[in-house]
Coordinates of N, CA, C and O in Angstrom, one line a residue:
M11 N -37.9 -6.9 -88.9 CA -39.2 -6.7 -88.2 C -40.3 -7.6 -88.8 O -41.1 -8.1 -88.1
F12 N -40.3 -7.7 -90.1 CA -41.4 -8.4 -90.8 C -41.4 -9.9 -90.4 O -42.5 -10.4 -90.1
Y13 N -40.2 -10.5 -90.3 CA -40.2 -11.9 -89.9 C -40.6 -12.1 -88.4 O -41.3 -13.1 -88.1
N14 N -40.3 -11.1 -87.6 CA -40.7 -11.1 -86.2 C -42.2 -11.0 -86.1 O -42.8 -11.7 -85.3
L15 N -42.8 -10.2 -87.0 CA -44.2 -10.1 -87.0 C -44.9 -11.4 -87.4 O -45.9 -11.8 -86.8
I16 N -44.4 -12.0 -88.4 CA -45.0 -13.3 -88.9 C -44.9 -14.3 -87.8 O -45.9 -15.0 -87.5
D17 N -43.7 -14.4 -87.1 CA -43.6 -15.3 -86.0 C -44.6 -15.1 -84.9 O -45.2 -16.0 -84.4
L18 N -44.7 -13.8 -84.6 CA -45.7 -13.4 -83.5 C -47.1 -13.8 -83.9 O -47.8 -14.4 -83.1
L19 N -47.5 -13.5 -85.1 CA -48.8 -13.8 -85.6 C -49.1 -15.3 -85.6 O -50.2 -15.7 -85.2
Q20 N -48.1 -16.0 -86.0 CA -48.2 -17.5 -85.9 C -48.4 -18.0 -84.5 O -49.2 -18.9 -84.2
D21 N -47.6 -17.4 -83.6 CA -47.7 -17.8 -82.1 C -49.1 -17.5 -81.6 O -49.7 -18.3 -80.9
V22 N -49.6 -16.3 -81.9 CA -50.9 -15.9 -81.4 C -52.0 -16.8 -82.0 O -52.9 -17.3 -81.3
A23 N -51.9 -17.1 -83.3 CA -52.8 -18.0 -84.0 C -52.8 -19.4 -83.4 O -53.9 -20.0 -83.1
S24 N -51.7 -19.9 -83.1 CA -51.6 -21.2 -82.5 C -52.2 -21.3 -81.1 O -52.9 -22.2 -80.7
K25 N -51.9 -20.2 -80.3 CA -52.5 -20.1 -79.0 C -54.0 -20.1 -79.0 O -54.6 -20.8 -78.2
H26 N -54.6 -19.5 -80.0 CA -56.1 -19.4 -80.1 C -56.7 -20.5 -81.0 O -57.9 -20.6 -81.2
K27 N -55.8 -21.3 -81.6 CA -56.2 -22.4 -82.5 C -57.0 -21.8 -83.7 O -58.1 -22.3 -84.0
V28 N -56.5 -20.7 -84.3 CA -57.1 -20.1 -85.4 C -56.0 -19.9 -86.5 O -54.8 -20.3 -86.2
T29 N -56.3 -19.2 -87.6 CA -55.3 -19.0 -88.6 C -54.7 -17.6 -88.5 O -55.3 -16.7 -87.8
V30 N -53.6 -17.3 -89.1 CA -53.0 -16.0 -89.1 C -53.9 -14.9 -89.6 O -54.1 -13.9 -89.0
P31 N -54.6 -15.2 -90.8 CA -55.5 -14.2 -91.3 C -56.6 -13.8 -90.3 O -57.0 -12.7 -90.2
Q32 N -57.1 -14.8 -89.5 CA -58.1 -14.5 -88.5 C -57.6 -13.6 -87.4 O -58.3 -12.7 -86.9
V33 N -56.3 -13.8 -87.0 CA -55.7 -13.0 -86.0 C -55.6 -11.5 -86.6 O -55.9 -10.6 -85.9
V34 N -55.1 -11.4 -87.8 CA -55.0 -10.1 -88.4 C -56.3 -9.4 -88.5 O -56.5 -8.2 -88.1
L35 N -57.4 -10.1 -88.9 CA -58.7 -9.5 -89.0 C -59.2 -9.1 -87.6 O -59.8 -8.0 -87.5
A36 N -59.0 -9.9 -86.6 CA -59.4 -9.6 -85.3 C -58.7 -8.3 -84.8 O -59.3 -7.5 -84.1
W37 N -57.4 -8.3 -85.0 CA -56.6 -7.1 -84.6 C -57.1 -5.8 -85.3 O -57.3 -4.8 -84.7
L38 N -57.3 -5.9 -86.6 CA -57.7 -4.8 -87.4 C -59.1 -4.3 -86.9 O -59.3 -3.1 -86.8
R39 N -60.0 -5.2 -86.6 CA -61.3 -4.9 -86.2 C -61.3 -4.0 -84.9 O -62.1 -3.1 -84.7
D40 N -60.3 -4.3 -84.0 CA -60.3 -3.6 -82.8 C -59.4 -2.3 -82.8 O -59.2 -1.7 -81.7
R41 N -58.9 -2.0 -83.9 CA -58.0 -0.8 -84.0 C -58.9 0.5 -83.8 O -60.1 0.5 -84.3
P42 N -58.4 1.5 -83.2 CA -59.2 2.7 -83.0 C -59.5 3.3 -84.4 O -58.7 3.3 -85.3
N43 N -60.7 3.8 -84.5 CA -61.2 4.5 -85.7 C -61.4 3.6 -86.9 O -61.6 4.1 -88.0
V44 N -61.3 2.3 -86.7 CA -61.7 1.4 -87.8 C -63.2 1.1 -87.7 O -63.6 0.5 -86.7
D45 N -63.9 1.6 -88.7 CA -65.4 1.4 -88.7 C -65.8 0.1 -89.3 O -66.8 -0.5 -88.9
S46 N -65.1 -0.3 -90.4 CA -65.5 -1.5 -91.0 C -64.3 -2.2 -91.7 O -63.3 -1.5 -92.0
I47 N -64.5 -3.4 -92.0 CA -63.4 -4.2 -92.7 C -64.1 -4.8 -93.9 O -65.1 -5.5 -93.8
V48 N -63.5 -4.7 -95.1 CA -64.0 -5.3 -96.3 C -63.4 -6.7 -96.4 O -62.1 -6.8 -96.5
L49 N -64.2 -7.7 -96.3 CA -63.6 -9.1 -96.5 C -63.6 -9.5 -97.9 O -64.5 -9.2 -98.7
S50 N -62.6 -10.2 -98.3 CA -62.5 -10.7 -99.6 C -62.0 -12.1 -99.6 O -61.2 -12.5 -98.7
A51 N -62.5 -12.9 -100.5 CA -62.1 -14.3 -100.4 C -62.1 -14.9 -101.9 O -62.9 -14.5 -102.7
R52 N -61.2 -15.8 -102.1 CA -61.1 -16.5 -103.4 C -61.9 -17.8 -103.4 O -62.3 -18.3 -104.4
T53 N -62.1 -18.3 -102.2 CA -62.9 -19.6 -102.1 C -63.9 -19.4 -101.0 O -63.9 -18.6 -100.1
K54 N -64.9 -20.4 -101.1 CA -65.9 -20.4 -100.0 C -65.3 -20.7 -98.7 O -65.7 -20.1 -97.7
E55 N -64.3 -21.5 -98.6 CA -63.7 -21.8 -97.3 C -63.0 -20.6 -96.7 O -63.0 -20.4 -95.5
Q56 N -62.3 -19.8 -97.6 CA -61.7 -18.6 -97.2 C -62.7 -17.6 -96.6 O -62.4 -17.0 -95.6
L57 N -63.8 -17.5 -97.3 CA -64.9 -16.6 -96.8 C -65.3 -17.0 -95.4 O -65.5 -16.2 -94.5
H58 N -65.6 -18.3 -95.2 CA -66.0 -18.8 -93.9 C -64.9 -18.6 -92.8 O -65.3 -18.2 -91.7
E59 N -63.7 -18.7 -93.2 CA -62.6 -18.5 -92.3 C -62.5 -17.0 -91.9 O -62.4 -16.7 -90.7
N60 N -62.7 -16.1 -92.9 CA -62.7 -14.7 -92.6 C -63.9 -14.3 -91.7 O -63.7 -13.5 -90.7
I61 N -65.0 -14.8 -92.0 CA -66.2 -14.5 -91.1 C -66.0 -15.1 -89.7 O -66.4 -14.4 -88.7
A62 N -65.4 -16.2 -89.6 CA -65.2 -16.8 -88.3 C -64.2 -16.0 -87.4 O -64.3 -16.1 -86.2
S63 N -63.5 -15.1 -88.0 CA -62.6 -14.2 -87.3 C -63.3 -13.3 -86.3 O -62.8 -12.8 -85.3
Y64 N -64.6 -13.1 -86.6 CA -65.4 -12.2 -85.7 C -65.7 -12.8 -84.4 O -66.1 -12.1 -83.5
S65 N -65.5 -14.1 -84.2 CA -65.7 -14.7 -82.9 C -64.4 -14.8 -82.1 O -64.4 -15.2 -81.0
L66 N -63.3 -14.4 -82.7 CA -62.0 -14.4 -82.1 C -61.9 -13.1 -81.2 O -62.0 -12.0 -81.8
K67 N -61.6 -13.3 -80.0 CA -61.3 -12.1 -79.1 C -59.8 -12.2 -78.6 O -59.5 -13.1 -77.9
L68 N -59.0 -11.3 -79.1 CA -57.6 -11.3 -78.7 C -57.5 -10.8 -77.3 O -58.3 -9.9 -76.9
T69 N -56.5 -11.3 -76.6 CA -56.2 -10.8 -75.3 C -55.5 -9.4 -75.3 O -54.9 -9.0 -76.4
K70 N -55.5 -8.7 -74.2 CA -54.8 -7.4 -74.2 C -53.3 -7.7 -74.5 O -52.6 -6.8 -75.1
E71 N -52.8 -8.8 -74.0 CA -51.3 -9.1 -74.3 C -51.1 -9.3 -75.8 O -50.1 -8.8 -76.3
D72 N -52.0 -10.1 -76.4 CA -51.9 -10.3 -77.9 C -51.8 -8.9 -78.6 O -51.0 -8.7 -79.4
I73 N -52.8 -8.1 -78.3 CA -52.9 -6.8 -78.9 C -51.7 -5.9 -78.7 O -51.1 -5.3 -79.6
S74 N -51.2 -5.9 -77.4 CA -50.0 -5.1 -77.1 C -48.8 -5.6 -77.8 O -48.0 -4.8 -78.3
Q75 N -48.6 -6.9 -77.9 CA -47.5 -7.5 -78.7 C -47.5 -7.1 -80.1 O -46.5 -6.7 -80.7
I76 N -48.7 -7.2 -80.7 CA -48.8 -6.8 -82.2 C -48.6 -5.3 -82.3 O -47.9 -4.9 -83.2
N77 N -49.2 -4.5 -81.5 CA -49.0 -3.1 -81.5 C -47.6 -2.7 -81.4 O -47.1 -1.8 -82.1
D78 N -46.9 -3.3 -80.4 CA -45.5 -2.9 -80.2 C -44.6 -3.2 -81.4 O -43.7 -2.5 -81.7
L79 N -44.9 -4.3 -82.1 CA -44.1 -4.6 -83.2 C -44.5 -3.8 -84.5 O -43.6 -3.7 -85.4
T80 N -45.7 -3.3 -84.6 CA -46.1 -2.6 -85.8 C -46.2 -1.1 -85.6 O -46.4 -0.4 -86.6
E81 N -46.0 -0.6 -84.4 CA -46.1 0.8 -84.2 C -45.1 1.6 -84.9 O -43.9 1.4 -84.8
L82 N -45.5 2.6 -85.7 CA -44.6 3.4 -86.5 C -44.5 4.8 -85.8 O -45.4 5.2 -85.1
E83 N -43.3 5.4 -85.9 CA -43.2 6.7 -85.3 C -44.0 7.7 -86.1 O -43.8 7.7 -87.3
P84 N -44.8 8.5 -85.4 CA -45.6 9.5 -86.2 C -44.7 10.5 -86.8 O -43.6 10.8 -86.3
I85 N -45.1 11.0 -88.0 CA -44.3 12.0 -88.7 C -45.0 13.4 -88.5 O -46.2 13.4 -88.0
Y86 N -44.3 14.4 -88.8 CA -44.9 15.7 -88.7 C -46.1 15.8 -89.5 O -46.1 15.3 -90.6
P87 N -47.2 16.4 -89.1 CA -47.4 17.2 -87.9 C -47.9 16.5 -86.7 O -48.2 17.1 -85.7
L88 N -48.0 15.1 -86.7 CA -48.5 14.4 -85.6 C -47.7 14.6 -84.3 O -48.2 14.9 -83.3
W89 N -46.4 14.5 -84.4 CA -45.5 14.6 -83.2 C -45.6 16.1 -82.7 O -45.6 16.3 -81.5
H90 N -45.7 17.0 -83.6 CA -45.8 18.4 -83.3 C -47.1 18.7 -82.5 O -47.1 19.4 -81.5
R91 N -48.2 18.2 -83.1 CA -49.5 18.4 -82.5 C -49.6 17.7 -81.1 O -50.1 18.2 -80.2
A92 N -49.0 16.5 -81.0 CA -49.0 15.7 -79.7 C -48.2 16.5 -78.6 O -48.6 16.5 -77.5
M93 N -47.2 17.2 -79.0 CA -46.4 18.0 -78.1 C -47.0 19.4 -77.7 O -46.8 19.9 -76.6
N94 N -47.8 19.9 -78.7 CA -48.1 21.3 -78.5 C -49.6 21.6 -78.5 O -50.0 22.7 -78.1
S95 N -50.5 20.7 -78.9 CA -51.9 21.0 -78.9 C -52.8 19.8 -78.6 O -53.9 19.6 -79.1
L96 N -52.3 19.0 -77.7 CA -53.0 17.8 -77.3 C -54.4 18.1 -76.7 O -55.3 17.4 -76.9
D97 N -54.4 19.3 -76.0 CA -55.7 19.7 -75.4 C -56.8 20.1 -76.4 O -57.9 20.1 -76.1
R98 N -56.4 20.3 -77.7 CA -57.3 20.7 -78.7 C -57.6 19.5 -79.7 O -58.3 19.7 -80.7
A99 N -57.1 18.4 -79.4 CA -57.3 17.2 -80.3 C -58.7 16.7 -80.2 O -59.4 16.8 -79.1
S100 N -59.2 16.1 -81.3 CA -60.5 15.5 -81.3 C -60.4 14.1 -80.5 O -59.3 13.6 -80.3
N101 N -61.5 13.6 -80.1 CA -61.5 12.3 -79.5 C -60.8 11.2 -80.3 O -60.1 10.4 -79.8
A102 N -61.0 11.2 -81.6 CA -60.4 10.3 -82.5 C -58.8 10.5 -82.5 O -58.1 9.5 -82.5
E103 N -58.4 11.7 -82.5 CA -56.9 12.0 -82.5 C -56.3 11.6 -81.2 O -55.1 11.2 -81.2
K104 N -57.0 11.8 -80.1 CA -56.4 11.5 -78.8 C -56.0 10.1 -78.6 O -55.0 9.8 -78.0
V105 N -56.7 9.2 -79.3 CA -56.3 7.8 -79.2 C -54.9 7.6 -79.8 O -54.1 6.9 -79.2
Y106 N -54.7 8.2 -80.9 CA -53.4 8.1 -81.6 C -52.3 8.9 -80.8 O -51.2 8.4 -80.7
F107 N -52.6 10.0 -80.3 CA -51.7 10.8 -79.6 C -51.3 10.1 -78.3 O -50.1 10.1 -77.9
D108 N -52.2 9.5 -77.6 CA -51.9 8.7 -76.4 C -50.9 7.6 -76.7 O -49.9 7.4 -76.0
E109 N -51.1 6.9 -77.8 CA -50.2 5.8 -78.3 C -48.8 6.4 -78.6 O -47.8 5.8 -78.3
Y110 N -48.8 7.6 -79.3 CA -47.6 8.2 -79.6 C -46.8 8.6 -78.4 O -45.6 8.3 -78.3
I111 N -47.4 9.1 -77.4 CA -46.8 9.5 -76.2 C -46.2 8.3 -75.5 O -45.0 8.3 -75.0
K112 N -46.9 7.2 -75.4 CA -46.4 6.0 -74.8 C -45.2 5.5 -75.6 O -44.2 5.0 -75.0
L113 N -45.3 5.5 -76.9 CA -44.2 5.0 -77.8 C -42.9 5.9 -77.5 O -41.8 5.3 -77.3
M114 N -43.0 7.2 -77.4 CA -41.9 8.0 -77.2 C -41.3 7.9 -75.8 O -40.1 7.8 -75.6
E115 N -42.2 7.7 -74.8 CA -41.7 7.4 -73.5 C -40.9 6.1 -73.4 O -39.9 6.0 -72.7
S116 N -41.5 5.1 -74.1 CA -40.8 3.8 -74.1 C -39.4 3.9 -74.8 O -38.4 3.4 -74.3
K117 N -39.3 4.7 -75.9 CA -38.1 4.9 -76.6 C -37.1 5.7 -75.7 O -35.9 5.3 -75.7
N118 N -37.6 6.6 -75.0 CA -36.7 7.4 -74.1 C -36.2 6.5 -73.0 O -35.0 6.6 -72.6
R119 N -37.0 5.7 -72.4 CA -36.6 4.8 -71.3 C -35.5 3.8 -71.9 O -34.5 3.5 -71.2
S120 N -35.7 3.3 -73.1 CA -34.7 2.4 -73.7 C -33.4 3.0 -74.0 O -32.4 2.5 -73.8
A121 N -33.5 4.3 -74.4 CA -32.2 5.0 -74.7 C -31.4 5.3 -73.5 O -30.2 5.4 -73.5
H122 N -32.1 5.5 -72.3 CA -31.4 5.9 -71.1 C -31.1 4.6 -70.3 O -30.6 4.8 -69.2
S123 N -31.4 3.5 -70.7 CA -31.1 2.2 -70.0 C -29.7 1.7 -70.2 O -29.1 1.9 -71.2

């Protein structure tokens, strides 16, 4: 999986004519419940590159591809809560539960194909 992710990030970066770290920062920035990102740089150039990532807007397809490759199966109690108390979830939790439900439906379709 790790090498597939690197290949995907390089493809997305090439498509947008940016660097892989810029793609990762743009993806992180748009994750649900991420309020801020702490940038760190060893050089002035790296700092400018990191800051420039804020002008990168990934496509829905880019985001979906990265999400599909990095999505982890939720562990208890998340799966239990998604199945039994979705109606009582907070707005922040609903984002993750919705993704969990999509992931499990996708896995069920794959298993029955």
